Coordinates of C-alpha atoms in Angstrom, one line a residue:
X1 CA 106.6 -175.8 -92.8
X2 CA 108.1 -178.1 -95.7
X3 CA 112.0 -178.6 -94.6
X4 CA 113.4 -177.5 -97.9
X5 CA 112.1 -174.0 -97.0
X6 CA 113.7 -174.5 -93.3
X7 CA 117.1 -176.3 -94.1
X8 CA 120.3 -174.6 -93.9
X9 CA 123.2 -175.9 -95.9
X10 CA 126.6 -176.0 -93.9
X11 CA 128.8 -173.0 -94.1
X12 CA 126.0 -170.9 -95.2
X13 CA 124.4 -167.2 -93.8
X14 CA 120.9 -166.8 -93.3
X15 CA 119.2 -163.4 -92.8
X16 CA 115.5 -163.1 -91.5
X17 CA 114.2 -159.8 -90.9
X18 CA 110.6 -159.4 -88.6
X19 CA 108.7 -156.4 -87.8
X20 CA 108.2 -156.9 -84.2
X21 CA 110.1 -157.5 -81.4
X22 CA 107.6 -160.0 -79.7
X23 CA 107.5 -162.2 -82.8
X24 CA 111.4 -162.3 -83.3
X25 CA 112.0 -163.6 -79.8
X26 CA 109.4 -165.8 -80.5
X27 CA 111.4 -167.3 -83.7
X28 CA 114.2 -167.2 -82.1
X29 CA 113.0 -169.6 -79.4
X30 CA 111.4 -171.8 -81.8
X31 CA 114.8 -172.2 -83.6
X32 CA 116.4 -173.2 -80.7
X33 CA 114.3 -175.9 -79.4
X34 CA 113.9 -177.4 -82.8
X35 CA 118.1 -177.6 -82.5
X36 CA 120.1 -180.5 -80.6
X37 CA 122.8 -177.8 -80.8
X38 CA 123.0 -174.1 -81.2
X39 CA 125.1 -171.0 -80.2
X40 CA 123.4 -167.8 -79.2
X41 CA 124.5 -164.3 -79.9
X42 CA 123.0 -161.5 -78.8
X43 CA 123.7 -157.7 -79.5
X44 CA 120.0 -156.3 -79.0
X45 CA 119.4 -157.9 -75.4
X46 CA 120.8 -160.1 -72.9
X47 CA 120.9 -163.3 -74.1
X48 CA 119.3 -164.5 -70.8
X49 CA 116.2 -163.2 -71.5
X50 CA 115.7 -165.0 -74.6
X51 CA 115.7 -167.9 -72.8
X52 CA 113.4 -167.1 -69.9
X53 CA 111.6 -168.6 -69.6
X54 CA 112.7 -172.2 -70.3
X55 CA 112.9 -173.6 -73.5
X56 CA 110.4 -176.8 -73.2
X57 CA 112.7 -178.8 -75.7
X58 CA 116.1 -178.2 -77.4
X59 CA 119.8 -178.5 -76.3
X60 CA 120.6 -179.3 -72.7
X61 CA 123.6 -177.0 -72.5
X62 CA 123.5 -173.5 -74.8
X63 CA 126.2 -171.5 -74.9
X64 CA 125.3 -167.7 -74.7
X65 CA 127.5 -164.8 -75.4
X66 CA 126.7 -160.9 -75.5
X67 CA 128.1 -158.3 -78.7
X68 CA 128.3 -154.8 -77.8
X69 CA 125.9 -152.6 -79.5
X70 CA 128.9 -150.5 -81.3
X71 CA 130.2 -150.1 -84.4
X72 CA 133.5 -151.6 -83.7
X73 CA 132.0 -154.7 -81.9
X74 CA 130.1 -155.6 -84.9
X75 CA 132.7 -155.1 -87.7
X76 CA 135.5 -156.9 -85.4
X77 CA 133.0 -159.9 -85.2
X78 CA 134.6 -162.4 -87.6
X79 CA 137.7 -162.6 -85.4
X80 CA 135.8 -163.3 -82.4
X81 CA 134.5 -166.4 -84.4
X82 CA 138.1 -167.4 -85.0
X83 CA 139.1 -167.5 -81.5
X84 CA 135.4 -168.8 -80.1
X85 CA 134.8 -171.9 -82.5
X86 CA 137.2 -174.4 -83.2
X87 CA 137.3 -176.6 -86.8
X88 CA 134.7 -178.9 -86.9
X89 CA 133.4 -181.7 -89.3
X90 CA 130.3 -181.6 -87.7
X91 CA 128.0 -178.4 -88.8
X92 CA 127.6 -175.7 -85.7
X93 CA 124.7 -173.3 -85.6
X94 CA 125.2 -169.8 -84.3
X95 CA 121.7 -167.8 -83.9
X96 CA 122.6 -163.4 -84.3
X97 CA 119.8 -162.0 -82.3
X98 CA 119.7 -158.3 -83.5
X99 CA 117.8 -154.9 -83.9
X100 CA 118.1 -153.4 -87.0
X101 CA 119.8 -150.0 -85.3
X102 CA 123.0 -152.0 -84.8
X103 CA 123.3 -152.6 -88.8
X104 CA 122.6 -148.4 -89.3
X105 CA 125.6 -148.1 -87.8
X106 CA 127.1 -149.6 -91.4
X107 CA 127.0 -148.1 -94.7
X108 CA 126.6 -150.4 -97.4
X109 CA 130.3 -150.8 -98.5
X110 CA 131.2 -151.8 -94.7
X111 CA 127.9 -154.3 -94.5
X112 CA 129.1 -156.3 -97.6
X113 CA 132.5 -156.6 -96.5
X114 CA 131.1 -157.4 -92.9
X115 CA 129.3 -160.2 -95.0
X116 CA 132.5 -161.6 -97.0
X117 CA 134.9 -162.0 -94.4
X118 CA 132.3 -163.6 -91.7
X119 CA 131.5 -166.5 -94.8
X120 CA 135.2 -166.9 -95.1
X121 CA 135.3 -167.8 -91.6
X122 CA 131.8 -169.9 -91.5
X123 CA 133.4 -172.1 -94.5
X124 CA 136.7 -172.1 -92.5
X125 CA 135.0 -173.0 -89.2
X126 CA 132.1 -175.1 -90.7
X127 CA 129.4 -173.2 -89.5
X128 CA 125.6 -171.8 -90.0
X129 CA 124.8 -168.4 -89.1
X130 CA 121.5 -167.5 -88.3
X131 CA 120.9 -163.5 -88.2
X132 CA 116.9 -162.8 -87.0
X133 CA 117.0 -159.1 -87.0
X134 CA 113.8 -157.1 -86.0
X135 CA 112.3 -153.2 -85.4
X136 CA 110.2 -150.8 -87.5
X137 CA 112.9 -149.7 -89.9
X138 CA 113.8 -153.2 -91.7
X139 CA 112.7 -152.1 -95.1
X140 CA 115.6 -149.7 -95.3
X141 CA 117.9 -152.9 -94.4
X142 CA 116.2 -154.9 -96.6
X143 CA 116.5 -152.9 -99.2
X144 CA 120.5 -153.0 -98.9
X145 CA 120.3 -157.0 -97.9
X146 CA 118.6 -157.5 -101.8
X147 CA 121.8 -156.4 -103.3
X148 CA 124.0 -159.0 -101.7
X149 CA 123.0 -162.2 -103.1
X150 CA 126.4 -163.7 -103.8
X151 CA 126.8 -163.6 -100.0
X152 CA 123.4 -165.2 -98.5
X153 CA 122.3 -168.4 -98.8
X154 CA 118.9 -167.0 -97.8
X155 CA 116.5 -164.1 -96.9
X156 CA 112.9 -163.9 -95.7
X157 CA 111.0 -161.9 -93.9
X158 CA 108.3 -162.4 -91.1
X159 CA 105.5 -159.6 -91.1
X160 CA 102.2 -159.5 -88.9
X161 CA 99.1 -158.5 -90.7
X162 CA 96.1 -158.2 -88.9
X163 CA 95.2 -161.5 -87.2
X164 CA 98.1 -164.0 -89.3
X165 CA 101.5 -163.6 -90.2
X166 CA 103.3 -163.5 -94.0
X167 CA 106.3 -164.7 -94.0
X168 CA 107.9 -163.9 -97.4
X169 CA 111.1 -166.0 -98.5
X170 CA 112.2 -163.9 -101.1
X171 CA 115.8 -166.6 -101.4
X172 CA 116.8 -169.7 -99.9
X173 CA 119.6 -171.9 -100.4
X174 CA 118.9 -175.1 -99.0
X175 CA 122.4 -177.2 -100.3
X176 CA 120.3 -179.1 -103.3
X177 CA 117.6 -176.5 -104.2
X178 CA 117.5 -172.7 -105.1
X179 CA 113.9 -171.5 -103.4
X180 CA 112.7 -167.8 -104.4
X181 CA 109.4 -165.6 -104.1
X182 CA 107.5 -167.5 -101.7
X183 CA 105.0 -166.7 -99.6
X184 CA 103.4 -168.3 -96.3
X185 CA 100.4 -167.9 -94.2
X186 CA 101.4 -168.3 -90.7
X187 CA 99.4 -168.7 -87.6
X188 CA 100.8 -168.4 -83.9
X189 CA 99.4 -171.1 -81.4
X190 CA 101.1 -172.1 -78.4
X191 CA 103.8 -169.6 -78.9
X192 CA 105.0 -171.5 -82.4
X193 CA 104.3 -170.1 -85.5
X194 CA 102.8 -172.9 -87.8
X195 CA 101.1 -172.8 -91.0
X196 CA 97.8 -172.1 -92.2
X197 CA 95.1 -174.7 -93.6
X198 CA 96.8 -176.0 -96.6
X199 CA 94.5 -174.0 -99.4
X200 CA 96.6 -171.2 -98.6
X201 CA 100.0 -172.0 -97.4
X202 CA 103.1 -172.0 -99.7
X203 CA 101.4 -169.0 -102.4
X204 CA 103.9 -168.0 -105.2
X205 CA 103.8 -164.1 -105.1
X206 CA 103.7 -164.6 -108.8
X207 CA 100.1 -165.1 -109.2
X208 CA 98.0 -163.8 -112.3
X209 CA 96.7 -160.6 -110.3
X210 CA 96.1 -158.4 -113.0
X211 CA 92.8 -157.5 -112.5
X212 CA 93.6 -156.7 -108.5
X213 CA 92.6 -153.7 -107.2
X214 CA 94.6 -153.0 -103.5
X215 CA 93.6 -149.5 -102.7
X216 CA 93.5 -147.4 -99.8
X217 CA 89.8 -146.6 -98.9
X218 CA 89.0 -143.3 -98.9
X219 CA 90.2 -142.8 -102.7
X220 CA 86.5 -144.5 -103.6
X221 CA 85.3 -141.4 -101.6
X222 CA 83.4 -143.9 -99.1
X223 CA 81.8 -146.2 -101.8
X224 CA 81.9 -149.9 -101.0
X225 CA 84.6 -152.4 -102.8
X226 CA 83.6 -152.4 -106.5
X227 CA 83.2 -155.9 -107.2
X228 CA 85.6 -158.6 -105.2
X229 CA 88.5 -157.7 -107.5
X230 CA 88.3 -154.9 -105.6
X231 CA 90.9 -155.1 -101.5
X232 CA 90.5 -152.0 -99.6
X233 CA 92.5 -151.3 -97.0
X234 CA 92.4 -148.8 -93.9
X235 CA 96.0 -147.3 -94.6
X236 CA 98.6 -146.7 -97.3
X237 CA 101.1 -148.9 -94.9
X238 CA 98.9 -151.8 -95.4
X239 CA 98.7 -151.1 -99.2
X240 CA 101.8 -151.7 -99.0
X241 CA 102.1 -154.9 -97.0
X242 CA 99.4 -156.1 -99.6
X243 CA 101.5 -155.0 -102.5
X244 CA 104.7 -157.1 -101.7
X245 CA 102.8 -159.9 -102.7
X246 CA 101.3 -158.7 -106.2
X247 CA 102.8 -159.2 -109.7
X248 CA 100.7 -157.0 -112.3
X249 CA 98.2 -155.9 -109.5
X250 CA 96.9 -152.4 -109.6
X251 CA 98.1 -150.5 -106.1
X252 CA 96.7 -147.5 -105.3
X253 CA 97.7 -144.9 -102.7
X254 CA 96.0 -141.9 -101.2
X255 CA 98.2 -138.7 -100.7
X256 CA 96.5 -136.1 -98.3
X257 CA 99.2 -134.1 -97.4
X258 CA 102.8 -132.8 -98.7
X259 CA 104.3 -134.6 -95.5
X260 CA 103.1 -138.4 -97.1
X261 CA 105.3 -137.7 -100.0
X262 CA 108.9 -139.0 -98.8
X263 CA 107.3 -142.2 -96.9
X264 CA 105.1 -142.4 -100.1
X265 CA 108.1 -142.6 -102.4
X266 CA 110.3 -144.5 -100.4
X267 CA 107.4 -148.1 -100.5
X268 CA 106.7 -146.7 -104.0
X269 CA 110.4 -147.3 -105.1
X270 CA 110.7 -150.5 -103.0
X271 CA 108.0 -152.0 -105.0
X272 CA 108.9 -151.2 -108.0
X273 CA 112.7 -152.2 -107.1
X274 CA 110.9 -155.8 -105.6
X275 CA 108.3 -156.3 -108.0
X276 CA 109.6 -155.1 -111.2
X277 CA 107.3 -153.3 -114.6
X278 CA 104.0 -155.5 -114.4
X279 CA 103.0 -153.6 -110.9
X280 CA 100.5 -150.0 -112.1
X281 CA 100.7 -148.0 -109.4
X282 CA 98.5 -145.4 -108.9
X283 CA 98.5 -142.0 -106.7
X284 CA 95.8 -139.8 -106.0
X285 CA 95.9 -136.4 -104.6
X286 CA 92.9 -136.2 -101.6
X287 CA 93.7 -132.6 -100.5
X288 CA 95.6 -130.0 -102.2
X289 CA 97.9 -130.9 -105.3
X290 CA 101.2 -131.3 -105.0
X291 CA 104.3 -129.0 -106.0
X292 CA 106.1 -130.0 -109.4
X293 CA 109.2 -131.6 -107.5
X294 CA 106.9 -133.9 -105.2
X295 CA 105.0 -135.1 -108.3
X296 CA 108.8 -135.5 -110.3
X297 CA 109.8 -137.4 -106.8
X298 CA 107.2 -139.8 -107.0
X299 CA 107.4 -140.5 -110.9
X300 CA 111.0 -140.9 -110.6
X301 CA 110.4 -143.5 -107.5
X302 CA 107.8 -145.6 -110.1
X303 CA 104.4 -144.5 -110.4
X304 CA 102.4 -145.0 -113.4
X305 CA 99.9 -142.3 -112.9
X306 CA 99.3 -139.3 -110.4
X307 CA 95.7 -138.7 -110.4
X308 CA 95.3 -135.2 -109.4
X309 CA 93.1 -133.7 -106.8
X310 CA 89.4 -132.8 -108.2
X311 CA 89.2 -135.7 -110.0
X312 CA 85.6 -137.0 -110.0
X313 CA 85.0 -140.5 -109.2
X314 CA 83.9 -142.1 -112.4
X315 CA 87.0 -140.1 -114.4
X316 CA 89.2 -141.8 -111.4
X317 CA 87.5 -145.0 -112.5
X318 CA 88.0 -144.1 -116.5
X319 CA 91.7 -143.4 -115.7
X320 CA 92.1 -147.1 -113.9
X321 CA 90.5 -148.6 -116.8
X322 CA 93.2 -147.3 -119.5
X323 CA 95.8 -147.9 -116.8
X324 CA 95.0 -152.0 -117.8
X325 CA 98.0 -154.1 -119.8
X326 CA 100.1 -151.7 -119.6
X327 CA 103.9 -151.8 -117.9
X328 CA 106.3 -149.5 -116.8
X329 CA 108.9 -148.8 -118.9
X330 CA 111.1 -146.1 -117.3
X331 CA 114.2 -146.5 -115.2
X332 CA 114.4 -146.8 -111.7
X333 CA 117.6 -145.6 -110.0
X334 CA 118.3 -148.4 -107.1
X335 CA 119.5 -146.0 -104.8
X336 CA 116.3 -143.8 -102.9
X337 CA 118.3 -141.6 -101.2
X338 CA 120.1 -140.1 -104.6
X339 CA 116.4 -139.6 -105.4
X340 CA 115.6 -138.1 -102.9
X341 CA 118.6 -135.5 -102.8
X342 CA 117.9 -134.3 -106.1
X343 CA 114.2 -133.9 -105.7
X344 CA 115.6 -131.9 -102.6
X345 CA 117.9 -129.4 -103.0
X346 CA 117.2 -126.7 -100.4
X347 CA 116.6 -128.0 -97.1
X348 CA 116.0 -124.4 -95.9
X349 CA 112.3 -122.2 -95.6
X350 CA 110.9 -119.5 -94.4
X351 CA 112.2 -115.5 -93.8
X352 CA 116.0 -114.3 -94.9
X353 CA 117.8 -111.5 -94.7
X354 CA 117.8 -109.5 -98.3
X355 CA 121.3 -110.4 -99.0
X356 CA 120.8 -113.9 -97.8
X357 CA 117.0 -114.6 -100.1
X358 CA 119.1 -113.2 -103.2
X359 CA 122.0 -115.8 -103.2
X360 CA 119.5 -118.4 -102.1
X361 CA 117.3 -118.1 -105.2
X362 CA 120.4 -117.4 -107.5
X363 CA 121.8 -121.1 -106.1
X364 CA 118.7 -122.5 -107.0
X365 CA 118.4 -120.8 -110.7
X366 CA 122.2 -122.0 -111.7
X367 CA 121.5 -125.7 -110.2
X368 CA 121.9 -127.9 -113.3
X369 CA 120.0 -130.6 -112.2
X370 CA 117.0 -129.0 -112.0
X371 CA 114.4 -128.4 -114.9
X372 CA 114.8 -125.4 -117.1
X373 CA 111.8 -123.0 -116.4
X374 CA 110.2 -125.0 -114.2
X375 CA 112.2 -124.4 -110.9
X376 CA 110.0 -122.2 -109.0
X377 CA 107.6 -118.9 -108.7
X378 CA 109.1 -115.3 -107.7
X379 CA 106.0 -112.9 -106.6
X380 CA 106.2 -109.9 -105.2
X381 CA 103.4 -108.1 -103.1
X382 CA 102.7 -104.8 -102.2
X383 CA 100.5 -104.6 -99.2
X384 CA 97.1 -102.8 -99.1
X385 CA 97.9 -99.2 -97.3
X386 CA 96.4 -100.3 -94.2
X387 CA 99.5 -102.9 -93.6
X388 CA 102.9 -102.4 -94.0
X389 CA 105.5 -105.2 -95.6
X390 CA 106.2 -105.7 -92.1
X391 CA 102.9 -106.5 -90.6
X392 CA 102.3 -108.9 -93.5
X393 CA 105.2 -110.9 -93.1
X394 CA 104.3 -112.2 -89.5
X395 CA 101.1 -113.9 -91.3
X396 CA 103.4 -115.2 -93.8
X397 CA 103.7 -119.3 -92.8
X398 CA 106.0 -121.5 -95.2
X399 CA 105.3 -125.1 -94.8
X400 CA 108.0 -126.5 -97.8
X401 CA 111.7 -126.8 -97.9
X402 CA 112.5 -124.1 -100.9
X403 CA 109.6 -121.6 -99.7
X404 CA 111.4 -118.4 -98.5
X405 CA 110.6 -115.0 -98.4
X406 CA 112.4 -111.6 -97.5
X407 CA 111.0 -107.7 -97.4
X408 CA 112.6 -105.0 -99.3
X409 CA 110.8 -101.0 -100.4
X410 CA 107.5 -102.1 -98.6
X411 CA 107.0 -105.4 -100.7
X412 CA 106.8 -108.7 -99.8
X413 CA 109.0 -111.2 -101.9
X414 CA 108.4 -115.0 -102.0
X415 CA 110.1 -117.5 -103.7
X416 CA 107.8 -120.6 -103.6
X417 CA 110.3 -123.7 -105.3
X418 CA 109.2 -126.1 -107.8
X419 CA 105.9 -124.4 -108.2
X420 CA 103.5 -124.1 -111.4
X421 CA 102.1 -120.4 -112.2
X422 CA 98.8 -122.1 -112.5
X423 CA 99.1 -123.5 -108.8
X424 CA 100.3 -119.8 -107.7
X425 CA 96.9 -119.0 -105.9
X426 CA 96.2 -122.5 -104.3
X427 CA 100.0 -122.0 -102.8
X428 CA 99.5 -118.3 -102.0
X429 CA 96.8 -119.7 -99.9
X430 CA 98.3 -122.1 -98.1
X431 CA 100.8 -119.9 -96.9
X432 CA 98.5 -117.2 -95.6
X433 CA 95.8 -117.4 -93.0
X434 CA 93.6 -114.6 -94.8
X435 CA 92.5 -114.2 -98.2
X436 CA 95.8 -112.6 -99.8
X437 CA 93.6 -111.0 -102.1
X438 CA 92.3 -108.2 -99.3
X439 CA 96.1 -108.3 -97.8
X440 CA 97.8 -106.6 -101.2
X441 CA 96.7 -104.4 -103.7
X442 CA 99.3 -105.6 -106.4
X443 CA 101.2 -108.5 -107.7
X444 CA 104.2 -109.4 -109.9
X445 CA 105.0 -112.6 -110.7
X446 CA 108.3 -114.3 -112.9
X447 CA 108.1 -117.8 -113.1
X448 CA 111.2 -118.5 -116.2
X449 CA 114.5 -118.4 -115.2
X450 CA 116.2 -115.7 -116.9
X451 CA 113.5 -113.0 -115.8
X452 CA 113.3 -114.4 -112.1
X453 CA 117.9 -113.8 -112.0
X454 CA 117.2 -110.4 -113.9
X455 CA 115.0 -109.1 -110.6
X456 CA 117.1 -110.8 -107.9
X457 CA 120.2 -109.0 -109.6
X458 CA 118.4 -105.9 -109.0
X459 CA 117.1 -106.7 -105.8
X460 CA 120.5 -107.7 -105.1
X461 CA 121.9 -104.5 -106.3
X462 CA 119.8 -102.8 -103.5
X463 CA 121.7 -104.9 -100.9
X464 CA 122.6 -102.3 -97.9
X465 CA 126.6 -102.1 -97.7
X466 CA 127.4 -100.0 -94.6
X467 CA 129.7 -97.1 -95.6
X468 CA 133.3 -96.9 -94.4
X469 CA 133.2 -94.2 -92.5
X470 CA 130.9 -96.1 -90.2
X471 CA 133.4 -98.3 -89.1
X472 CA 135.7 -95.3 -88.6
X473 CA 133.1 -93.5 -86.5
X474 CA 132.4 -96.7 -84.1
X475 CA 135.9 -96.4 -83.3
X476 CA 137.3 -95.1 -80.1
X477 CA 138.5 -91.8 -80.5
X478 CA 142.5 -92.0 -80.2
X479 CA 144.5 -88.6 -79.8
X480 CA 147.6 -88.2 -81.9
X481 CA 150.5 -85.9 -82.2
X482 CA 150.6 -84.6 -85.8
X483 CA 154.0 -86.0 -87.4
X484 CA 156.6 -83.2 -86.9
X485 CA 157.7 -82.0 -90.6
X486 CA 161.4 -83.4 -91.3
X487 CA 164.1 -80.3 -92.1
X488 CA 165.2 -80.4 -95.5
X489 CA 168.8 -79.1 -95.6
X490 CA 169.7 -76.1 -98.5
X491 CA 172.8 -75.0 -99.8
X492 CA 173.6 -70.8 -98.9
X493 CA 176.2 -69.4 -100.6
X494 CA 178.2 -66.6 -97.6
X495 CA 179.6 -63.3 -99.7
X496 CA 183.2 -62.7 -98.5
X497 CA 184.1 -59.1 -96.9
X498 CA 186.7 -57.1 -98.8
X499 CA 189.0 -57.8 -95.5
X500 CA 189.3 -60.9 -95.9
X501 CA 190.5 -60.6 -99.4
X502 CA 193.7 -58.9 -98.1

């Protein structure tokens, strides 16, 4: 690997995130024999272990020392650097050996002042940090690690694909040269990661890709690759491994369920984020469309065009076609999660209680950042005479967060959220085992706002309040005197005898 990609300038904090655990240790090792000093830290394992078993070249002597995997440990970890390392002029490595729980522990406030005091004590203390930080959930980190520039000198990434390894410098600062979007082809021989025959080492991820196809298979339907513009691969995760290395590609993903959506978005909005407008990114629906709020979700994330389910092949291929030159123009929020909560409101499904549907759906009507008329589908159904409300509702299975039903005069209500009337009988069908259609005899549907709060203030109106003199009549019976009435003194007037008159 050229040393300008390798060096680290004095003073200066390095990040490198890797998928797996094996190939972490690994670069850890291979740091430290390639040092004639280094410090290890290690919060994920016993440092002991990273060194077992022997290094084959390196320091003589390492020093080794353990961080708790808390909270407090990590954020206190800047003093312990005070009172470990002593002023030098001569530059000190420290390797951070971590897993990428111990950073969920911080929000992203307490990770970039985690980050500013421990430069202020590298600069005071003359030293290199070194964080290699691996496990399954480093995109979220990375994603966070992007937005603090001004306090890394550098950050890469190691991923394994298949039989070779990318490892993607996306910034490094190596004390005379800024180095950014890079790209490697490693191999691993002789437990050493090296690189790759020099046709294809060293790639800018800037390449004139334009007229790349990276596609999940099965949204050719089973047809072969198209030409050799054409790179299919065997799952959306791998699309997206491809993708971090395209400009003005064309990416496409397959959705086959509702449950893909949220994973879906999330590498949608992290490529967009990464790889800015030129990227088309393409979704097609493989199974049954998707609600109004998942199709919003994924737009918002940064997807050109969602290609809807029952789309023939050569239309798919049509729609590619005048997908060419162009760029995406909307805004991306950087923050997925505030996404995700608005494309989210209701984390609740299934039955309620009458009182409790009514103030459900009258929460989800007055919400003002959801679209006017376009927040859902109220339908109420009355049963065939052969079933009663009750019967019916045991069939009724809700998949979706905002689907809930209740029962009130024999009828069944559901409330299916962020549906279209049109898609009505495609969700109807979803949620019941048995054609609907030979369950009721009748249907009435509102699908605008106004309408859909007119009938749950009736149905609300209808709301069972138990009388007061129930209460009373649950009571124990107490007996009770009756209140003795209070005397009311009067004024008589005595007539005198004639006697006394004497």
């Amino acid at each position: 690997m050229p040393d300008e990609l390798m060096l680290m300038q004095p003073a200066g904090c390095y990040w490198v995130t890797v998928q797996r655990q094996e190939d972490a240790i690994a670069l850890a090792r291979q740091v430290m024999s390639a040092q004639s000093a280094v410090t290890l830290l290690s919060s994920a394992t016993a440092p002991q272990e990273l060194l077992t078993p022997p290094l084959t070249s390196g320091p003589d002597r390492i020093p080794m020392y353990s961080l708790p995997q808390t909270n407090r440990a990590l954020l206190k970890l800047n003093k312990d650097f005070l009172r470990l390392f002593s002023s030098s002029t001569n530059p000190q490595l420290v390797l951070f050996y971590t897993e990428v729980s111990d950073w969920d522990k911080l929000t992203s406030s307490e990770l970039s002042e985690w980050l500013k005091r421990i430069k202020s004590v590298l600069k005071k203390k003359n030293i290199s940090l070194l964080i290699i930080t691996y496990g399954r959930k480093i995109i979220s980190l990375g994603d966070h690690l992007h937005g603090l520039f001004c306090y890394l000198n550098g950050f890469s990434c190691l991923e394994y694909q298949k039989d070779n390894w990318k490892y993607r410098i996306h910034w490094w600062y190596n004390a005379t040269r800024l180095l950014a979007d890079r790209q490697l082809a490693l191999n691993f021989e002789q437990n050493r990661f090296s690189l790759m025959k020099q046709d294809e080492r060293n790639t800018p991820l800037t390449l004139n890709d334009e007229h790349i196809f990276i596609a999940e298979r099965s949204v050719l339907e089973g047809a072969p690759p198209l030409s050799n513009q054409w790179q299919l691969q065997d799952s959306n995760e791998q699309v997206y491994a491809q993708a971090e290395g395209a400009d003005s590609a064309t990416v496409i993903f397959s959705l086959s369920h509702n449950d893909q959506t949220g994973g879906l978005a999330r590498h949608i909005h992290r490529l967009r984020s990464l790889r800015g407008a030129g990227l088309k990114i393409v979704v097609r629906e493989m199974e049954v469309g998707q609600r109004q709020n998942d199709e919003r979700l994924l737009l918002a994330c940064g997807v050109n065009i969602i290609v809807p389910f029952g789309t023939s092949l050569s239309r798919f291929l049509i729609m590619l076609e005048g997908l060419q030159g162009q760029r995406y123009q909307r805004y991306v929020p950087k923050d997925f999660s505030v996404l995700r909560k608005l494309q989210q409101p209701l984390r609740q499904k299934g039955f309620m209680s009458l009182e409790m549907f009514c103030h459900t759906v009258t929460l989800l009507m007055n919400d003002p950042l959801l679209p006017e008329n376009s927040k859902g589908v109220l339908v109420a159904l009355t049963p065939v005479s052969q079933l009663r409300a009750e019967q019916a509702l045991t069939l009724c299975k809700t998949r979706r967060n905002g689907d809930v039903f209740t029962v009130m005069d024999n009828r069944l209500y559901i409330f299916l959220f962020s549906c279209n009337l049109h898609d009505l009988k495609t969700a109807l069908a979803s949620i019941f085992p048995l054609p609907y259609d030979e369950m009721f005899s009748d249907r009435q549907v509102w699908c605008e706002d106004l309408p859909i709060l007119s009938e749950i203030r009736l149905m609300g109106a209808r709301v069972p309040h138990a009388p007061s003199i129930t209460a009373a009549a649950s009571a124990p019976k107490t007996t009770s005197t009756p209140p003795v009435p209070r005397r009311v003194p009067h004024r008589i007037a005595l007539a005198q005898s004639k006697g006394a008159d004497k």
